[in-house]
Amino acid sequence: QVRLVESGGDLVQPGGSLRLSCVASGRTFSTYTYAMAWFRQAVGKDREFVSAISWDGGSTYYADSVKGRFTISRDNAKKTMDLQINNLRPEDTAVYFCAAARGTRVPKIRHDYDYWGQGTQVTVSS
């Protein structure tokens, strides 16, 4: 089993920045390789892909809506994954979820991820 815990969500003004973190734990997380990703879900909307990173950090992917503003990274020694968010917009308001998918593929579809955190709320408002 893999447990994921997100943190870093907050209320920020438009144009502001946040850094979200996800900490992974569980014996199998150290045994197998996992791609990791961030998804987000706004009120009344489906959960959508934001960004993903390969197990070794060598490949990263972003939704078009966040390219140039969001940066994903991971530290396998610390079992953490971060999402640096700059130039926040009101439309970025959502609960942000960390997810892990076992293997070397890097899925961008919600249903391809095996483990999920509980989410952290990001609210962008003046």
mmCIF file with all atom_site columns, C-alpha atoms in Angstrom:
data_model
loop_
_atom_site.group_PDB
_atom_site.id
_atom_site.type_symbol
_atom_site.label_atom_id
_atom_site.label_alt_id
_atom_site.label_comp_id
_atom_site.label_asym_id
_atom_site.label_entity_id
_atom_site.label_seq_id
_atom_site.pdbx_PDB_ins_code
_atom_site.Cartn_x
_atom_site.Cartn_y
_atom_site.Cartn_z
_atom_site.occupancy
_atom_site.B_iso_or_equiv
_atom_site.pdbx_formal_charge
_atom_site.auth_seq_id
_atom_site.auth_comp_id
_atom_site.auth_asym_id
_atom_site.auth_atom_id
_atom_site.pdbx_PDB_model_num
ATOM 1   C CA . GLN A 1 1   ? 0.000   0.000  0.000   1.00 0.00 ? 1   GLN A CA 1
ATOM 2   C CA . VAL A 1 2   ? 0.986   3.605  -0.603  1.00 0.00 ? 2   VAL A CA 1
ATOM 3   C CA . ARG A 1 3   ? -0.176  6.549  1.460   1.00 0.00 ? 3   ARG A CA 1
ATOM 4   C CA . LEU A 1 4   ? -0.059  10.055 0.065   1.00 0.00 ? 4   LEU A CA 1
ATOM 5   C CA . VAL A 1 5   ? -0.446  13.233 2.096   1.00 0.00 ? 5   VAL A CA 1
ATOM 6   C CA . GLU A 1 6   ? -0.655  16.676 0.536   1.00 0.00 ? 6   GLU A CA 1
ATOM 7   C CA . SER A 1 7   ? 0.053   20.020 2.136   1.00 0.00 ? 7   SER A CA 1
ATOM 8   C CA . GLY A 1 8   ? 0.613   23.633 1.211   1.00 0.00 ? 8   GLY A CA 1
ATOM 9   C CA . GLY A 1 9   ? -2.813  24.745 0.109   1.00 0.00 ? 9   GLY A CA 1
ATOM 10  C CA . ASP A 1 10  ? -3.887  28.222 1.139   1.00 0.00 ? 10  ASP A CA 1
ATOM 11  C CA . LEU A 1 11  ? -5.893  31.325 0.281   1.00 0.00 ? 11  LEU A CA 1
ATOM 12  C CA . VAL A 1 12  ? -3.827  33.580 -1.961  1.00 0.00 ? 12  VAL A CA 1
ATOM 13  C CA . GLN A 1 13  ? -4.421  36.645 -4.074  1.00 0.00 ? 13  GLN A CA 1
ATOM 14  C CA . PRO A 1 14  ? -4.330  36.532 -7.865  1.00 0.00 ? 14  PRO A CA 1
ATOM 15  C CA . GLY A 1 15  ? -0.754  36.677 -9.062  1.00 0.00 ? 15  GLY A CA 1
ATOM 16  C CA . GLY A 1 16  ? 0.528   35.016 -5.934  1.00 0.00 ? 16  GLY A CA 1
ATOM 17  C CA . SER A 1 17  ? 2.499   31.811 -5.528  1.00 0.00 ? 17  SER A CA 1
ATOM 18  C CA . LEU A 1 18  ? 2.205   28.575 -3.599  1.00 0.00 ? 18  LEU A CA 1
ATOM 19  C CA . ARG A 1 19  ? 4.218   25.424 -3.219  1.00 0.00 ? 19  ARG A CA 1
ATOM 20  C CA . LEU A 1 20  ? 2.262   22.232 -2.741  1.00 0.00 ? 20  LEU A CA 1
ATOM 21  C CA . SER A 1 21  ? 3.931   19.141 -1.361  1.00 0.00 ? 21  SER A CA 1
ATOM 22  C CA . CYS A 1 22  ? 3.053   15.477 -1.344  1.00 0.00 ? 22  CYS A CA 1
ATOM 23  C CA . VAL A 1 23  ? 4.719   12.982 0.956   1.00 0.00 ? 23  VAL A CA 1
ATOM 24  C CA . ALA A 1 24  ? 4.540   9.280  0.159   1.00 0.00 ? 24  ALA A CA 1
ATOM 25  C CA . SER A 1 25  ? 4.851   6.426  2.586   1.00 0.00 ? 25  SER A CA 1
ATOM 26  C CA . GLY A 1 26  ? 4.391   2.685  2.553   1.00 0.00 ? 26  GLY A CA 1
ATOM 27  C CA . ARG A 1 27  ? 6.669   -0.238 2.000   1.00 0.00 ? 27  ARG A CA 1
ATOM 28  C CA . THR A 1 28  ? 5.738   -0.762 -1.640  1.00 0.00 ? 28  THR A CA 1
ATOM 29  C CA . PHE A 1 29  ? 6.614   2.819  -2.548  1.00 0.00 ? 29  PHE A CA 1
ATOM 30  C CA . SER A 1 30  ? 10.238  1.954  -1.912  1.00 0.00 ? 30  SER A CA 1
ATOM 31  C CA . THR A 1 31  ? 9.982   -1.394 -3.667  1.00 0.00 ? 31  THR A CA 1
ATOM 32  C CA . TYR A 1 32  ? 8.461   -0.361 -6.995  1.00 0.00 ? 32  TYR A CA 1
ATOM 33  C CA . THR A 1 33  ? 8.668   2.593  -9.314  1.00 0.00 ? 33  THR A CA 1
ATOM 34  C CA . TYR A 1 34  ? 5.811   5.049  -9.382  1.00 0.00 ? 34  TYR A CA 1
ATOM 35  C CA . ALA A 1 35  ? 4.898   7.888  -11.655 1.00 0.00 ? 35  ALA A CA 1
ATOM 36  C CA . MET A 1 36  ? 3.289   10.709 -9.710  1.00 0.00 ? 36  MET A CA 1
ATOM 37  C CA . ALA A 1 37  ? 0.892   13.445 -10.616 1.00 0.00 ? 37  ALA A CA 1
ATOM 38  C CA . TRP A 1 38  ? -1.234  16.330 -9.477  1.00 0.00 ? 38  TRP A CA 1
ATOM 39  C CA . PHE A 1 39  ? -4.888  16.577 -10.318 1.00 0.00 ? 39  PHE A CA 1
ATOM 40  C CA . ARG A 1 40  ? -7.363  19.204 -9.223  1.00 0.00 ? 40  ARG A CA 1
ATOM 41  C CA . GLN A 1 41  ? -11.080 19.410 -8.762  1.00 0.00 ? 41  GLN A CA 1
ATOM 42  C CA . ALA A 1 42  ? -13.074 22.608 -8.586  1.00 0.00 ? 42  ALA A CA 1
ATOM 43  C CA . VAL A 1 43  ? -16.551 22.750 -7.120  1.00 0.00 ? 43  VAL A CA 1
ATOM 44  C CA . GLY A 1 44  ? -19.039 21.278 -9.528  1.00 0.00 ? 44  GLY A CA 1
ATOM 45  C CA . LYS A 1 45  ? -16.399 20.083 -11.979 1.00 0.00 ? 45  LYS A CA 1
ATOM 46  C CA . ASP A 1 46  ? -14.652 16.835 -12.774 1.00 0.00 ? 46  ASP A CA 1
ATOM 47  C CA . ARG A 1 47  ? -11.205 16.074 -11.435 1.00 0.00 ? 47  ARG A CA 1
ATOM 48  C CA . GLU A 1 48  ? -8.712  17.190 -14.058 1.00 0.00 ? 48  GLU A CA 1
ATOM 49  C CA . PHE A 1 49  ? -5.087  16.466 -14.834 1.00 0.00 ? 49  PHE A CA 1
ATOM 50  C CA . VAL A 1 50  ? -2.625  19.203 -13.867 1.00 0.00 ? 50  VAL A CA 1
ATOM 51  C CA . SER A 1 51  ? 0.890   17.775 -14.069 1.00 0.00 ? 51  SER A CA 1
ATOM 52  C CA . ALA A 1 52  ? 2.797   14.508 -13.900 1.00 0.00 ? 52  ALA A CA 1
ATOM 53  C CA . ILE A 1 53  ? 6.360   13.341 -13.435 1.00 0.00 ? 53  ILE A CA 1
ATOM 54  C CA . SER A 1 54  ? 8.076   10.073 -14.261 1.00 0.00 ? 54  SER A CA 1
ATOM 55  C CA . TRP A 1 55  ? 9.498   7.808  -11.588 1.00 0.00 ? 55  TRP A CA 1
ATOM 56  C CA . ASP A 1 56  ? 13.007  9.186  -12.051 1.00 0.00 ? 56  ASP A CA 1
ATOM 57  C CA . GLY A 1 57  ? 11.972  12.795 -12.536 1.00 0.00 ? 57  GLY A CA 1
ATOM 58  C CA . GLY A 1 58  ? 13.321  12.778 -16.053 1.00 0.00 ? 58  GLY A CA 1
ATOM 59  C CA . SER A 1 59  ? 10.022  13.496 -17.778 1.00 0.00 ? 59  SER A CA 1
ATOM 60  C CA . THR A 1 60  ? 7.389   16.036 -16.828 1.00 0.00 ? 60  THR A CA 1
ATOM 61  C CA . TYR A 1 61  ? 4.005   16.834 -18.303 1.00 0.00 ? 61  TYR A CA 1
ATOM 62  C CA . TYR A 1 62  ? 1.598   19.724 -17.863 1.00 0.00 ? 62  TYR A CA 1
ATOM 63  C CA . ALA A 1 63  ? -1.929  20.621 -18.774 1.00 0.00 ? 63  ALA A CA 1
ATOM 64  C CA . ASP A 1 64  ? -2.027  23.464 -21.283 1.00 0.00 ? 64  ASP A CA 1
ATOM 65  C CA . SER A 1 65  ? -3.771  25.692 -18.759 1.00 0.00 ? 65  SER A CA 1
ATOM 66  C CA . VAL A 1 66  ? -0.827  25.590 -16.355 1.00 0.00 ? 66  VAL A CA 1
ATOM 67  C CA . LYS A 1 67  ? 2.193   25.469 -18.650 1.00 0.00 ? 67  LYS A CA 1
ATOM 68  C CA . GLY A 1 68  ? 4.696   28.159 -17.823 1.00 0.00 ? 68  GLY A CA 1
ATOM 69  C CA . ARG A 1 69  ? 3.183   28.768 -14.385 1.00 0.00 ? 69  ARG A CA 1
ATOM 70  C CA . PHE A 1 70  ? 3.421   25.384 -12.643 1.00 0.00 ? 70  PHE A CA 1
ATOM 71  C CA . THR A 1 71  ? 6.566   23.334 -12.060 1.00 0.00 ? 71  THR A CA 1
ATOM 72  C CA . ILE A 1 72  ? 6.524   19.756 -10.820 1.00 0.00 ? 72  ILE A CA 1
ATOM 73  C CA . SER A 1 73  ? 9.458   18.078 -9.126  1.00 0.00 ? 73  SER A CA 1
ATOM 74  C CA . ARG A 1 74  ? 10.202  15.079 -6.940  1.00 0.00 ? 74  ARG A CA 1
ATOM 75  C CA . ASP A 1 75  ? 12.824  13.867 -4.512  1.00 0.00 ? 75  ASP A CA 1
ATOM 76  C CA . ASN A 1 76  ? 12.820  10.087 -4.359  1.00 0.00 ? 76  ASN A CA 1
ATOM 77  C CA . ALA A 1 77  ? 15.219  9.983  -1.427  1.00 0.00 ? 77  ALA A CA 1
ATOM 78  C CA . LYS A 1 78  ? 12.710  11.975 0.621   1.00 0.00 ? 78  LYS A CA 1
ATOM 79  C CA . LYS A 1 79  ? 9.680   10.382 -1.063  1.00 0.00 ? 79  LYS A CA 1
ATOM 80  C CA . THR A 1 80  ? 8.252   13.782 -1.825  1.00 0.00 ? 80  THR A CA 1
ATOM 81  C CA . MET A 1 81  ? 6.742   15.521 -4.821  1.00 0.00 ? 81  MET A CA 1
ATOM 82  C CA . ASP A 1 82  ? 6.225   19.261 -5.090  1.00 0.00 ? 82  ASP A CA 1
ATOM 83  C CA . LEU A 1 83  ? 4.222   21.573 -7.296  1.00 0.00 ? 83  LEU A CA 1
ATOM 84  C CA . GLN A 1 84  ? 5.434   25.145 -7.512  1.00 0.00 ? 84  GLN A CA 1
ATOM 85  C CA . ILE A 1 85  ? 2.551   27.349 -8.609  1.00 0.00 ? 85  ILE A CA 1
ATOM 86  C CA . ASN A 1 86  ? 3.208   30.887 -9.781  1.00 0.00 ? 86  ASN A CA 1
ATOM 87  C CA . ASN A 1 87  ? 0.990   33.641 -11.108 1.00 0.00 ? 87  ASN A CA 1
ATOM 88  C CA . LEU A 1 88  ? -2.114  32.107 -9.592  1.00 0.00 ? 88  LEU A CA 1
ATOM 89  C CA . ARG A 1 89  ? -5.453  32.833 -11.201 1.00 0.00 ? 89  ARG A CA 1
ATOM 90  C CA . PRO A 1 90  ? -8.964  32.590 -9.762  1.00 0.00 ? 90  PRO A CA 1
ATOM 91  C CA . GLU A 1 91  ? -9.619  29.657 -12.101 1.00 0.00 ? 91  GLU A CA 1
ATOM 92  C CA . ASP A 1 92  ? -6.861  27.719 -10.319 1.00 0.00 ? 92  ASP A CA 1
ATOM 93  C CA . THR A 1 93  ? -9.121  27.514 -7.266  1.00 0.00 ? 93  THR A CA 1
ATOM 94  C CA . ALA A 1 94  ? -9.649  23.832 -6.527  1.00 0.00 ? 94  ALA A CA 1
ATOM 95  C CA . VAL A 1 95  ? -8.746  20.960 -4.284  1.00 0.00 ? 95  VAL A CA 1
ATOM 96  C CA . TYR A 1 96  ? -5.390  19.638 -5.468  1.00 0.00 ? 96  TYR A CA 1
ATOM 97  C CA . PHE A 1 97  ? -4.776  15.899 -5.241  1.00 0.00 ? 97  PHE A CA 1
ATOM 98  C CA . CYS A 1 98  ? -1.539  13.957 -5.323  1.00 0.00 ? 98  CYS A CA 1
ATOM 99  C CA . ALA A 1 99  ? -1.637  10.612 -7.112  1.00 0.00 ? 99  ALA A CA 1
ATOM 100 C CA . ALA A 1 100 ? 0.722   7.710  -7.765  1.00 0.00 ? 100 ALA A CA 1
ATOM 101 C CA . ALA A 1 101 ? 0.704   5.108  -10.521 1.00 0.00 ? 101 ALA A CA 1
ATOM 102 C CA . ARG A 1 102 ? 2.890   2.046  -10.290 1.00 0.00 ? 102 ARG A CA 1
ATOM 103 C CA . GLY A 1 103 ? 5.221   1.490  -13.222 1.00 0.00 ? 103 GLY A CA 1
ATOM 104 C CA . THR A 1 104 ? 7.294   3.448  -15.703 1.00 0.00 ? 104 THR A CA 1
ATOM 105 C CA . ARG A 1 105 ? 4.420   4.873  -17.728 1.00 0.00 ? 105 ARG A CA 1
ATOM 106 C CA . VAL A 1 106 ? 3.246   8.378  -16.888 1.00 0.00 ? 106 VAL A CA 1
ATOM 107 C CA . PRO A 1 107 ? -0.525  8.414  -17.191 1.00 0.00 ? 107 PRO A CA 1
ATOM 108 C CA . LYS A 1 108 ? -2.537  11.582 -17.595 1.00 0.00 ? 108 LYS A CA 1
ATOM 109 C CA . ILE A 1 109 ? -5.882  9.963  -16.987 1.00 0.00 ? 109 ILE A CA 1
ATOM 110 C CA . ARG A 1 110 ? -7.367  9.868  -13.521 1.00 0.00 ? 110 ARG A CA 1
ATOM 111 C CA . HIS A 1 111 ? -8.397  6.236  -13.675 1.00 0.00 ? 111 HIS A CA 1
ATOM 112 C CA . ASP A 1 112 ? -4.850  5.071  -14.414 1.00 0.00 ? 112 ASP A CA 1
ATOM 113 C CA . TYR A 1 113 ? -3.662  6.143  -10.974 1.00 0.00 ? 113 TYR A CA 1
ATOM 114 C CA . ASP A 1 114 ? -3.633  3.639  -8.173  1.00 0.00 ? 114 ASP A CA 1
ATOM 115 C CA . TYR A 1 115 ? -3.261  5.781  -5.065  1.00 0.00 ? 115 TYR A CA 1
ATOM 116 C CA . TRP A 1 116 ? -4.616  9.170  -4.047  1.00 0.00 ? 116 TRP A CA 1
ATOM 117 C CA . GLY A 1 117 ? -4.163  11.639 -1.260  1.00 0.00 ? 117 GLY A CA 1
ATOM 118 C CA . GLN A 1 118 ? -6.978  13.461 0.495   1.00 0.00 ? 118 GLN A CA 1
ATOM 119 C CA . GLY A 1 119 ? -6.316  16.766 -1.217  1.00 0.00 ? 119 GLY A CA 1
ATOM 120 C CA . THR A 1 120 ? -5.315  20.275 -0.237  1.00 0.00 ? 120 THR A CA 1
ATOM 121 C CA . GLN A 1 121 ? -7.435  23.353 -0.903  1.00 0.00 ? 121 GLN A CA 1
ATOM 122 C CA . VAL A 1 122 ? -6.096  26.183 -3.030  1.00 0.00 ? 122 VAL A CA 1
ATOM 123 C CA . THR A 1 123 ? -8.242  29.301 -3.179  1.00 0.00 ? 123 THR A CA 1
ATOM 124 C CA . VAL A 1 124 ? -7.299  32.254 -5.332  1.00 0.00 ? 124 VAL A CA 1
ATOM 125 C CA . SER A 1 125 ? -9.260  35.365 -4.494  1.00 0.00 ? 125 SER A CA 1
ATOM 126 C CA . SER A 1 126 ? -8.740  39.027 -3.813  1.00 0.00 ? 126 SER A CA 1
#
